[in-house]
Short mmCIF file of C-alpha atoms in Angstrom, two decimals:
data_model
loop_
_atom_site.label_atom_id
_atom_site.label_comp_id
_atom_site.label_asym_id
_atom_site.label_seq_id
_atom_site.Cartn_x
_atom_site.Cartn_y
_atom_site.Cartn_z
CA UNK A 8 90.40 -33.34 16.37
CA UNK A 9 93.87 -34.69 16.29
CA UNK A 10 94.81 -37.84 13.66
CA UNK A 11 94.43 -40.47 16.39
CA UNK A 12 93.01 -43.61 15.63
CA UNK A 13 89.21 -43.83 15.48
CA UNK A 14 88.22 -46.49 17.95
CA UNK A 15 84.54 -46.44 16.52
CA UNK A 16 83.54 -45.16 13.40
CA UNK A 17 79.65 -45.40 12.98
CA UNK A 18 78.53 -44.75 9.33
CA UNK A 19 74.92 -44.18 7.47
CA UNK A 20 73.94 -46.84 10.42
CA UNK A 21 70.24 -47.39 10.18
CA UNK A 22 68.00 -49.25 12.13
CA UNK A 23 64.18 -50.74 12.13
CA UNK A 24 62.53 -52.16 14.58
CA UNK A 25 59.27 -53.33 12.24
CA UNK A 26 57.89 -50.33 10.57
CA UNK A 27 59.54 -47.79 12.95
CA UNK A 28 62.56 -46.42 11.66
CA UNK A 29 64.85 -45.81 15.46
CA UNK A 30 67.96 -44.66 13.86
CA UNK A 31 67.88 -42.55 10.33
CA UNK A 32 71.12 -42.81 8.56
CA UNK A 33 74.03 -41.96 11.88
CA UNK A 34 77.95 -40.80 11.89
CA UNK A 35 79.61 -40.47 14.06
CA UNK A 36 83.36 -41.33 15.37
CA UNK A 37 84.75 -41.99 18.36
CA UNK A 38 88.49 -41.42 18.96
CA UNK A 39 90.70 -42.96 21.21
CA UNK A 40 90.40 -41.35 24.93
CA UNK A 41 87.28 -39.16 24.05
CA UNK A 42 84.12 -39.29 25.85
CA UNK A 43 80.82 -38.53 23.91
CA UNK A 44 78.01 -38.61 25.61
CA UNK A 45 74.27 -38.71 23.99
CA UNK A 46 71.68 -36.39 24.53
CA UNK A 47 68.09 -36.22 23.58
CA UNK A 48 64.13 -37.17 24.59
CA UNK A 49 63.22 -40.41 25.32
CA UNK A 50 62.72 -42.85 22.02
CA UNK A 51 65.25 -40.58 20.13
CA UNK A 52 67.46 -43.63 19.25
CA UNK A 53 70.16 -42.74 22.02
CA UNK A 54 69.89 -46.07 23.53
CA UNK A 55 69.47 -48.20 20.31
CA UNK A 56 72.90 -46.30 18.71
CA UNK A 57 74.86 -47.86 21.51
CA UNK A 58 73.01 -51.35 21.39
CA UNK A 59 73.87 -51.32 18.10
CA UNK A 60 77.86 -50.69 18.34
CA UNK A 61 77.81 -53.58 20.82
CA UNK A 62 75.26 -55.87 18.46
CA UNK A 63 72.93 -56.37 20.76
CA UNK A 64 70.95 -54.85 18.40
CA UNK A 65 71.83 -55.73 14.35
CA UNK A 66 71.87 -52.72 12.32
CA UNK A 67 69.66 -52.79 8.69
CA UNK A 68 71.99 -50.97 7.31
CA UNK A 69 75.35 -48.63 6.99
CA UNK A 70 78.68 -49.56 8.41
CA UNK A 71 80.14 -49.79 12.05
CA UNK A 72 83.66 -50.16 12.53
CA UNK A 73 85.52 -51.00 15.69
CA UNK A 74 89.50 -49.97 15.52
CA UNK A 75 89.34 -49.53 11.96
CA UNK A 76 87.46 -52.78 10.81
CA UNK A 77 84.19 -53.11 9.45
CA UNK A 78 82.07 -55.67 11.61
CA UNK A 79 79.83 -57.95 9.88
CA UNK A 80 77.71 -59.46 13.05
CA UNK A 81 76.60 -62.75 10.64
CA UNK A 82 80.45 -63.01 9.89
CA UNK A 83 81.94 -61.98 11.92
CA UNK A 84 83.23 -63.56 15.86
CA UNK A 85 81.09 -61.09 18.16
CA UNK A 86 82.69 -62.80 21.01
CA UNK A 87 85.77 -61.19 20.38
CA UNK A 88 84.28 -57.62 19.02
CA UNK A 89 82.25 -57.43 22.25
CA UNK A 90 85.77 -57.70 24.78
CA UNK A 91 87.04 -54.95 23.18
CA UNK A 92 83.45 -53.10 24.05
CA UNK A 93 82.37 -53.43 27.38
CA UNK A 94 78.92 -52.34 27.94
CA UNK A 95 77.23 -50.90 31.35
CA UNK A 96 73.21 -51.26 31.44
CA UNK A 97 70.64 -49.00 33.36
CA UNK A 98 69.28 -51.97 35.22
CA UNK A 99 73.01 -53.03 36.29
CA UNK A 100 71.86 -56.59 35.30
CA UNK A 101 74.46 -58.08 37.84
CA UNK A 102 74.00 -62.14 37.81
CA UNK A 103 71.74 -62.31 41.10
CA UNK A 104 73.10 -66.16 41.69
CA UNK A 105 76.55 -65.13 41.95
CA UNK A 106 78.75 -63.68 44.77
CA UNK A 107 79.55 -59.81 43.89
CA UNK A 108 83.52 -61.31 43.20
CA UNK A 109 82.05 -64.12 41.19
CA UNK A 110 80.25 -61.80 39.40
CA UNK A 111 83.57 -59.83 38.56
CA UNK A 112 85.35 -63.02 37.91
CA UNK A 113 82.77 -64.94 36.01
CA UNK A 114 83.61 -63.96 32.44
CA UNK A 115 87.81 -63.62 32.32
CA UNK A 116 87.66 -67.30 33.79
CA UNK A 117 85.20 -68.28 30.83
CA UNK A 118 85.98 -66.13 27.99
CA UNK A 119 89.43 -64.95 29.00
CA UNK A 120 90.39 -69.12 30.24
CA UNK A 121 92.47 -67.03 33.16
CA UNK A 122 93.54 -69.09 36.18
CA UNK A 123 91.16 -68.58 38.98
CA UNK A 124 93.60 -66.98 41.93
CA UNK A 125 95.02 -64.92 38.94
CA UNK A 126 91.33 -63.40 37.88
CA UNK A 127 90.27 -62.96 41.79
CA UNK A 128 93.43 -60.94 42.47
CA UNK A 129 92.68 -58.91 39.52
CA UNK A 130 88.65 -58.64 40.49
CA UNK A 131 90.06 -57.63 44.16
CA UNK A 132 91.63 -54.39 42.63
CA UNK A 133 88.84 -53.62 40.51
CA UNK A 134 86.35 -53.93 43.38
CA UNK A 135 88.98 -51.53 45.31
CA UNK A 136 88.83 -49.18 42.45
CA UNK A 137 85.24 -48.55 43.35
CA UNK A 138 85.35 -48.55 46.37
CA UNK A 139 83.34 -52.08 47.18
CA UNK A 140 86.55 -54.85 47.89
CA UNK A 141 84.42 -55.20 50.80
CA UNK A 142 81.62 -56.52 49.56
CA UNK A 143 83.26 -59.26 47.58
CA UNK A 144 81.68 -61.87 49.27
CA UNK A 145 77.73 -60.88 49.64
CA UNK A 146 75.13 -61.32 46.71
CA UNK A 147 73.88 -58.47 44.38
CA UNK A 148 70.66 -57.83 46.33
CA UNK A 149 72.51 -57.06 49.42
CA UNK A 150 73.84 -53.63 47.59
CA UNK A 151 71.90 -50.63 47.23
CA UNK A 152 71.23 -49.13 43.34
CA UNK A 153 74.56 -47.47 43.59
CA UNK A 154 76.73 -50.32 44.69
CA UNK A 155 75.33 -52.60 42.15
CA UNK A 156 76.37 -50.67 39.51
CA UNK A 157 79.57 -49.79 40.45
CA UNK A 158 80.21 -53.55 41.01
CA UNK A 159 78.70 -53.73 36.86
CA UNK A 160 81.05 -51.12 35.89
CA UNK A 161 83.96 -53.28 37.23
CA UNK A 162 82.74 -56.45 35.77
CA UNK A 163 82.82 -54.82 32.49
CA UNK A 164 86.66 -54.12 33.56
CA UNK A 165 87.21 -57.36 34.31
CA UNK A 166 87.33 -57.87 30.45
CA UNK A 167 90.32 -55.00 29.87
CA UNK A 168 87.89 -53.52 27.10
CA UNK A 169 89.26 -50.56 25.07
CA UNK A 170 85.99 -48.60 24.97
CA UNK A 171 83.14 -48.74 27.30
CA UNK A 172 79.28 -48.06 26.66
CA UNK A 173 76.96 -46.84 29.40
CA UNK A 174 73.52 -47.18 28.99
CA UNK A 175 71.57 -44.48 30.74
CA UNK A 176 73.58 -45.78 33.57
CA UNK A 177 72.65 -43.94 36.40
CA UNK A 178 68.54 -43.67 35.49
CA UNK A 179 67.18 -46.47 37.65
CA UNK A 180 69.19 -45.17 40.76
CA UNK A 181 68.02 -43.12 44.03
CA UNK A 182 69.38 -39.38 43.54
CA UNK A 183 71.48 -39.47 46.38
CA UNK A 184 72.97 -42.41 44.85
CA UNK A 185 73.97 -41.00 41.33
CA UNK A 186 76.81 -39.26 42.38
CA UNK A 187 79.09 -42.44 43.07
CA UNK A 188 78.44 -43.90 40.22
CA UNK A 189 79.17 -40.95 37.91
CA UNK A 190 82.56 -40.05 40.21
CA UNK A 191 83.54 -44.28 39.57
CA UNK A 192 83.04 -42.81 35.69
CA UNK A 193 84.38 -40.00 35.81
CA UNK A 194 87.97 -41.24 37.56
CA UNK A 195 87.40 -43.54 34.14
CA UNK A 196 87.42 -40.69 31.87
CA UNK A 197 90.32 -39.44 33.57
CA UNK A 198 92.45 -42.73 33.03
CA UNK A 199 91.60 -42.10 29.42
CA UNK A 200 89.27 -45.06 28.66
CA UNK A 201 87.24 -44.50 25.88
CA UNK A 202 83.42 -43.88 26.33
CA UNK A 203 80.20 -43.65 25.16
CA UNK A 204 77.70 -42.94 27.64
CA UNK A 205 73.71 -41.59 27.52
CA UNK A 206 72.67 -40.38 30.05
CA UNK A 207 70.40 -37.24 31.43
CA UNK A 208 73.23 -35.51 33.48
CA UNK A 209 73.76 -32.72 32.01
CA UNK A 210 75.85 -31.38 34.60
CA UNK A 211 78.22 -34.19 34.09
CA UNK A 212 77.92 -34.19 30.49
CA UNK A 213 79.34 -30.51 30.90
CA UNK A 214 82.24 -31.66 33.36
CA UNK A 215 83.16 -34.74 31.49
CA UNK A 216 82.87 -34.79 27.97
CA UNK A 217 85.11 -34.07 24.96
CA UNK A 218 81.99 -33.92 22.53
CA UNK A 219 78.28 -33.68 23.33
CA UNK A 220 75.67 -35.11 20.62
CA UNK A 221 72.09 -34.21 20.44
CA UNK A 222 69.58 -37.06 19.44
CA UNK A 223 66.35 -36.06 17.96
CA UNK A 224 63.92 -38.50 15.73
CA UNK A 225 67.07 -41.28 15.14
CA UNK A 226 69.49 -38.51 13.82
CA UNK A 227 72.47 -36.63 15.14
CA UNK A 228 70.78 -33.25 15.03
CA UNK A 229 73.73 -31.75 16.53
CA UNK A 230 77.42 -32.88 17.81
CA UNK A 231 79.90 -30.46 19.11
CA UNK A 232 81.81 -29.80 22.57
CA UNK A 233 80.14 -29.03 25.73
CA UNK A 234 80.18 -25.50 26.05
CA UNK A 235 79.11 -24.58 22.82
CA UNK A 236 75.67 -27.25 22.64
CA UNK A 237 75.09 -25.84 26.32
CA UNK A 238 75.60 -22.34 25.84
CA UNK A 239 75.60 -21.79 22.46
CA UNK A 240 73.45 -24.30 20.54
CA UNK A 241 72.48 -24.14 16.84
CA UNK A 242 69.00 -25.90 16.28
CA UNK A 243 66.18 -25.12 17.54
CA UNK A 244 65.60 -28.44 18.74
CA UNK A 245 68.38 -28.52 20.77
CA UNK A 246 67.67 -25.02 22.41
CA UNK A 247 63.76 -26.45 23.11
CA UNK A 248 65.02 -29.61 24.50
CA UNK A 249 68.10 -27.87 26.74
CA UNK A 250 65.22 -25.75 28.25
CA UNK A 251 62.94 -28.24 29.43
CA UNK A 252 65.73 -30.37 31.07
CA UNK A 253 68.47 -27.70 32.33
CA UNK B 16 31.73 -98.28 54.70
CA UNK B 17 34.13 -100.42 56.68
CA UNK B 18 34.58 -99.06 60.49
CA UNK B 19 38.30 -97.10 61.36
CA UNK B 20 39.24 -100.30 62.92
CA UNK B 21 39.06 -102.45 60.99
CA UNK B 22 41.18 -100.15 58.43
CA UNK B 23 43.59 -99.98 60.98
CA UNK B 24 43.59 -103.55 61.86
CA UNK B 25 44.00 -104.43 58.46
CA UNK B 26 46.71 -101.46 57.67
CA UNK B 27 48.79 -102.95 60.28
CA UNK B 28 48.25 -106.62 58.98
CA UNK B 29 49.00 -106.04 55.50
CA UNK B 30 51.60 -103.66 55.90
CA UNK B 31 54.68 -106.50 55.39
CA UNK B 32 52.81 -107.01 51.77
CA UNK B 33 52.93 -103.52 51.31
CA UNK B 34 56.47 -103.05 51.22
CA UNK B 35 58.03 -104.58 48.09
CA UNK B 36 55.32 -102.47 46.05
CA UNK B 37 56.03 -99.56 47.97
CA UNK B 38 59.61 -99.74 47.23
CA UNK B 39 58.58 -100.56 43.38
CA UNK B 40 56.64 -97.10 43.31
CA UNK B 41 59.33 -95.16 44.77
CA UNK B 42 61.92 -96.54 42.07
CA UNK B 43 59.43 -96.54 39.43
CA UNK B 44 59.18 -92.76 40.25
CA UNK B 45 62.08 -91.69 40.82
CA UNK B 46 63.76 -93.77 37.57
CA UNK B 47 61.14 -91.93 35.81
CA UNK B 48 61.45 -88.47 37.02
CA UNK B 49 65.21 -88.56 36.57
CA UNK B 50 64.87 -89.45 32.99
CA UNK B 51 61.40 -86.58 32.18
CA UNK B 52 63.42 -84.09 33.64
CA UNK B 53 66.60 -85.02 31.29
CA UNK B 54 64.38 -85.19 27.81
CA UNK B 55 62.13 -82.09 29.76
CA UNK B 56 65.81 -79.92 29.57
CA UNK B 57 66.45 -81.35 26.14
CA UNK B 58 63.21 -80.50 25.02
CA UNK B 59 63.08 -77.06 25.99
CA UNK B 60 66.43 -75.93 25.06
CA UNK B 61 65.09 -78.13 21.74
CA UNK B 62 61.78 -75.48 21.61
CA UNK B 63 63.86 -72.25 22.12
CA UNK B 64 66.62 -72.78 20.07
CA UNK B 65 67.45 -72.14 16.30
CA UNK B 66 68.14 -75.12 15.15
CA UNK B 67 66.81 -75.90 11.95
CA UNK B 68 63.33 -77.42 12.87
CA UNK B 69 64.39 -77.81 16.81
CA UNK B 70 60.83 -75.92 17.67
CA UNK B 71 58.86 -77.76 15.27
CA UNK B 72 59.57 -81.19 16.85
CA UNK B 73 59.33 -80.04 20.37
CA UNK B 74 56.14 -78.63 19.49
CA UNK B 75 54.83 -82.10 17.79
CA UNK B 76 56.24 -84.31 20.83
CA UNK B 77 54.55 -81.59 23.53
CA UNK B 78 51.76 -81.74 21.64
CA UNK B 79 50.73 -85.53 21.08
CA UNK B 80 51.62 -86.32 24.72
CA UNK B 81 50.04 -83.73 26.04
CA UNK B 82 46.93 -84.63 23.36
CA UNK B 83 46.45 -88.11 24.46
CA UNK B 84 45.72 -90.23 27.76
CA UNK B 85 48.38 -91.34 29.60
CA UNK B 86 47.18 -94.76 29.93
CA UNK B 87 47.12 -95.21 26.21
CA UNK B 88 50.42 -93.79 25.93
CA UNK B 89 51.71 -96.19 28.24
CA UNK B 90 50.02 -99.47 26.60
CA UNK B 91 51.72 -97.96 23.34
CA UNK B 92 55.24 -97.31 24.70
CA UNK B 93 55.26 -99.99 27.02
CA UNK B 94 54.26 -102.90 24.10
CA UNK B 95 56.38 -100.34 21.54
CA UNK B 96 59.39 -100.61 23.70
CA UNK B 97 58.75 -104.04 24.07
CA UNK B 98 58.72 -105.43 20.75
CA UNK B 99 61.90 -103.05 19.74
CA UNK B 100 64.38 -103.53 22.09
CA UNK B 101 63.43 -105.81 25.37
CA UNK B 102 64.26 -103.36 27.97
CA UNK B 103 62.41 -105.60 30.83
CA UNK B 104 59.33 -104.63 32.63
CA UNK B 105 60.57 -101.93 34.76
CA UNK B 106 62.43 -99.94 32.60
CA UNK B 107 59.75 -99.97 29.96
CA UNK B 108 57.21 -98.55 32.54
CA UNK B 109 59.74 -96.05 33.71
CA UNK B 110 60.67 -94.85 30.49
CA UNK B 111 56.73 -94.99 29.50
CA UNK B 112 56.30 -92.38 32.38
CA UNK B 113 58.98 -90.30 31.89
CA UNK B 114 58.38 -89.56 27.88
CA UNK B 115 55.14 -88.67 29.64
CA UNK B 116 56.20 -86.59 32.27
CA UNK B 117 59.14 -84.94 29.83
CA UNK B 118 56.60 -83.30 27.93
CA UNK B 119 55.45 -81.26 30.98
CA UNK B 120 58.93 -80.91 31.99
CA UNK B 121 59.82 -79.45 29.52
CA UNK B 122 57.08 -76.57 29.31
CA UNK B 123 58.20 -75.76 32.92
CA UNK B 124 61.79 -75.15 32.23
CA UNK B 125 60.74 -73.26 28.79
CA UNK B 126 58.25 -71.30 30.99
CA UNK B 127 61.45 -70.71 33.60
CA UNK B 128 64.12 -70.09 31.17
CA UNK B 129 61.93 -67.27 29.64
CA UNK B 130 60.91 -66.04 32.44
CA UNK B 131 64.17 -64.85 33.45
CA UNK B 132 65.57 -61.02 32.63
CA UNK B 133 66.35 -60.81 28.91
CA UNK B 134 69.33 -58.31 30.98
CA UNK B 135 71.08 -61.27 31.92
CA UNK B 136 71.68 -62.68 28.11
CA UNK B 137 72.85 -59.38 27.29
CA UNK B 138 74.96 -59.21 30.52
CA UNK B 139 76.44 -61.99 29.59
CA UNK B 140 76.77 -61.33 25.62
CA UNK B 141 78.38 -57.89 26.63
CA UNK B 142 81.36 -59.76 28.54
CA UNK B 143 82.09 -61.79 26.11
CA UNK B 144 80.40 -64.71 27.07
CA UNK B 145 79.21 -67.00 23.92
CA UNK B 146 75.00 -67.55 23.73
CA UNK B 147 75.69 -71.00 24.92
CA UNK B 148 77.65 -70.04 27.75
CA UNK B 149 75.64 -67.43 29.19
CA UNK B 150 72.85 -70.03 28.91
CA UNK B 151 74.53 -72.78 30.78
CA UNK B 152 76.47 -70.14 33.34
CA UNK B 153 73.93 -67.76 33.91
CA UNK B 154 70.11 -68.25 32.60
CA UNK B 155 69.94 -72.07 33.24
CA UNK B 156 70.91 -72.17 36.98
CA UNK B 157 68.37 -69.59 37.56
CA UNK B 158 65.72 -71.13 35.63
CA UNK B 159 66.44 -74.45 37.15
CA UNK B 160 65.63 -72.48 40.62
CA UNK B 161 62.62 -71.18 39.76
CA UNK B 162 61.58 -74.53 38.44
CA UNK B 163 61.73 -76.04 41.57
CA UNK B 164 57.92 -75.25 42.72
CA UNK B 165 56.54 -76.46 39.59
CA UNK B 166 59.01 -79.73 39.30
CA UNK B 167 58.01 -80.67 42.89
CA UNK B 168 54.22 -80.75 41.73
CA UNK B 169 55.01 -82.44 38.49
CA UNK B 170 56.94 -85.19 40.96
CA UNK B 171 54.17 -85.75 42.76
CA UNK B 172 51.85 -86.31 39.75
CA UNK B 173 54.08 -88.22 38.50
CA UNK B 174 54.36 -90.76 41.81
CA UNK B 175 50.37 -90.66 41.27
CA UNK B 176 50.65 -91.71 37.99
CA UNK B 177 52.94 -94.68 38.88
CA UNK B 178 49.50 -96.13 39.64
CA UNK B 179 48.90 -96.83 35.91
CA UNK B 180 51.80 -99.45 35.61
CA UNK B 181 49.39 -101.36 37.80
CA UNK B 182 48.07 -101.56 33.85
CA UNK B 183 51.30 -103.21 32.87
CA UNK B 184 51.48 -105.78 35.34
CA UNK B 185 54.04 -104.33 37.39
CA UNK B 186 53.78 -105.32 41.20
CA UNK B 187 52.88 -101.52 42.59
CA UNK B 188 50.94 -100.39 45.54
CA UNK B 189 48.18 -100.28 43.32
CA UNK B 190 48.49 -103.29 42.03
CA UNK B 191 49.03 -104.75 45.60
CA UNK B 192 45.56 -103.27 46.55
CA UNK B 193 44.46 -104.84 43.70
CA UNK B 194 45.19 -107.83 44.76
CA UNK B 195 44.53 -107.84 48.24
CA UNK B 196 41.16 -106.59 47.41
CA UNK B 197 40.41 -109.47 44.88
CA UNK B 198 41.56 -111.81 47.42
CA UNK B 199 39.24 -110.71 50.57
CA UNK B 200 36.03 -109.26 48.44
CA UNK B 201 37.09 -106.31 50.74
CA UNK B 202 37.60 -103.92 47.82
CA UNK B 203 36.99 -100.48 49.91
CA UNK B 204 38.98 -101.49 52.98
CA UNK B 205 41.99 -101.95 50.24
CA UNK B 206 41.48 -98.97 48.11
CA UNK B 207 41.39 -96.62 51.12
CA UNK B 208 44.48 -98.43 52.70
CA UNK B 209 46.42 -97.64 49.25
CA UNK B 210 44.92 -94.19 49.50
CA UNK B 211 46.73 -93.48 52.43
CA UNK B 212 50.02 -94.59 51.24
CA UNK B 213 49.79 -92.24 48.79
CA UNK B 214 48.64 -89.62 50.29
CA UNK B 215 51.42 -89.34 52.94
CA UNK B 216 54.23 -90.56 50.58
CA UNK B 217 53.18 -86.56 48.70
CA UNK B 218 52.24 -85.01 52.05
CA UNK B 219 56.53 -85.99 53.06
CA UNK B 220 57.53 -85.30 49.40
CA UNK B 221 55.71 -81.22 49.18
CA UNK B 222 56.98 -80.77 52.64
CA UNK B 223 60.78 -81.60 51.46
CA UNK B 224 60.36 -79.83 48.19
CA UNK B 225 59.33 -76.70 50.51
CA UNK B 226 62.33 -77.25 52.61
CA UNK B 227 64.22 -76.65 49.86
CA UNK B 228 62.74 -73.87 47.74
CA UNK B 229 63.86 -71.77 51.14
CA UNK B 230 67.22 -73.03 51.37
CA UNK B 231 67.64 -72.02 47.39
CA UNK B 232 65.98 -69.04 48.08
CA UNK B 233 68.84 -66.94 48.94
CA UNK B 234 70.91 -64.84 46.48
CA UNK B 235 67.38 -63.81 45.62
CA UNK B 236 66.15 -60.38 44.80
#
């Protein structure tokens, strides 16, 4: 690891939801241009970890920082914490009431106050960047799986956020639709955004990221680059868990 | 029974009486349906909210009107009203109706606003987007959609319950048929006449309302 700037810096977090304990006591940091991606069996807290770097979920306790600051989610403006990390969910949750370019446009004329022609030119290159500036005009439930969540991943670009989450993004799609959304996230990587993604591709995991993480119970049993958690890992949990999915 | 003629004979006579009233129901309605559905939206986004006791007196309002006849809720409000501030006749009927009718408003757009994906709150949360903003840009004009069914049925009991201002001296079809029915000793003959009215003033009314659930319906998924 170089000494760039850690763009997220998740320490000791824990998290309860009731009695269960979801995430036991997590580091982890995130550098500028490095994709991790999370591994590990359903309910493992993969899901949760990245809920709770965007506060959709509020941690109990431990530390998250986001380029360098601590952020207190009762004190702190979430608003602005949450442009900096866009977020992409498994069930695309596009706005069904709203054109594919007004879904796209919807939050830089809100949040960002940009002038409309100004946010639509910008949404027109973003569609074009995956591949869907002709669909601009028809509603979410005119698009297949794939489509939709291309169309999510460049409403979450609409914002200019520095890092972006994906949430098991490809999970509720067709299989002969996952491949266009993982090459839309992998041309991503390649521009260098910053990413966090879970996900059960394993395949891509291997193409795509700098560091690998394996989940087990809420804890980071295991972190390390792609080739060595695939070919070479250290717990046995890992090895168990690689065998059943690979 | 009195014969179909005659009902007919007598629709047709009385129908020039009938209209005044008939106009005062459809205002009476429609003033009060515009007004529930204002303090219904208030009242939910009251119930769901974290304002410091915001559920608590949604709850107690739902509650009590939905606890206690309308009829006595109108004799309160309207002499209430009336002793307070001297709103006239027809606004203290209306408004009598629509505190009534806001109360089951308001369960219907609580029932609609939670009904929609919690993925669209955190859609919107994840851009950005304030909690207030996602619920006025994205959850509410869904909800409001989906309220539509159960807001055209509400409407229609609340032109039924127009009736009650009868109660209240206001100058109603009901209280037309009232009349008319004093007047001849012909009581049946009246209330079946007034029946009618009714009856196809909600038959037009659901058959709009349907018109327009399909022209909302697209978008949909």
């Amino acid at each position: 690891m170089s000494e760039k700037q850690a763009m997220i810096r998740v320490q000791n977090l824990k998290k309860s939801f009731g009695a269960v304990e979801v995430l036991k006591d997590i580091n982890l940091e995130v550098k500028k241009g490095e994709v991790v991606v999370l591994i590990g069996a359903s309910g493992s807290g993969k899901s949760t970890l990245i809920r709770c770097i965007n506060f959709l979920e509020i941690k109990n306790g431990g530390d998250i920082f986001i380029e360098g600051k601590s952020i207190d989610p009762k004190k702190d403006d979430l608003s602005k914490v949450r442009q900096k990390v866009g977020m992409v969910f498994q069930h695309f949750n596009l706005f069904p009431h709203k054109t594919v370019l007004e879904n796209v446009i919807e939050a830089p004329l809100i949040v960002r106050k940009m002038n409309k022609e100004e946010a639509k030119k910008e949404a027109m290159q973003l569609l074009k960047k995956v591949g869907l500036e002709e669909k601009a005009d028809v509603y979410p439930s005119a698009l297949s799986g794939g489509q939709k969540q291309r169309v999510a991943i460049a409403r979450s670009l609409a914002m200019k956020p520095e890092i972006m989450l994906f949430d098991e993004p490809t999970s509720a799609l067709d299989p002969e639709l996952v491949g266009e959304v993982l090459e839309t996230m992998k041309q991503l990587a390649r521009e260098g955004m910053t990413m966090i993604i879970v996900t059960h591709e394993m395949g891509f995991a291997k193409d795509v990221a700098d560091w690998v993480a394996f989940m087990d119970k809420g804890k980071i049993l295991e972190l390390a680059a792609p080739h060595e958690i695939f070919n070479h890992p250290k717990e046995e949990r890992t090895r168990e868990f690689l065998t059943r999915v690979l | 029974m009195p014969s179909i003629s005659h009902l007919i004979e007598e629709f047709i006579r009385t129908f020039p009486f009938f209209l005044k009233p008939l106009l005062l129901t459809f205002e009476l309605t429609f003033a009060s349906v515009v007004v529930g559905t204002v303090i219904g939206l208030f009242v939910a986004l009251l119930k769901i909210s974290n304002f410091p006791l915001g559920p608590m007196i949604a709850n107690v309002y739902i509650t009590v009107i939905r606890g206690t006849p309308l009829i006595v809720q109108i004799f309160v409000l309207y002499f209430g009203f009336y002793k307070v501030v001297d709103l006239g006749q027809f606004w203290s009927a209306a408004l009598a109706l629509a505190v009534h009718s806001g109360a089951y408003i308001a369960e219907i757009f609580r029932g609609a606003i939670q009904s929609i994906d919690k993925g669209q709150m955190e859609a919107g949360l994840s851009l950005g987007m304030s909690p207030a903003q996602t619920m006025r840009r994205i959850i509410l004009p869904q909800a409001l959609k989906r309220s539509i069914p159960p807001l055209g049925n509400q409407f229609i009991l609340s032109l039924k319950e127009s009736s009650l201002a009868a109660f209240i001296a206001m100058d109603e079809l009901f209280s037309m048929a009232r009349r008319l029915s004093a007047e001849t000793f012909d009581e049946m003959t009246f209330f079946l006449i007034v029946a009618v009215y009714y009856l196809v003033i909600v038959m037009l009314f659901t058959y709009l309302v349907n018109k327009m659930e399909k022209r909302l319906a697209k978008g949909d998924s």
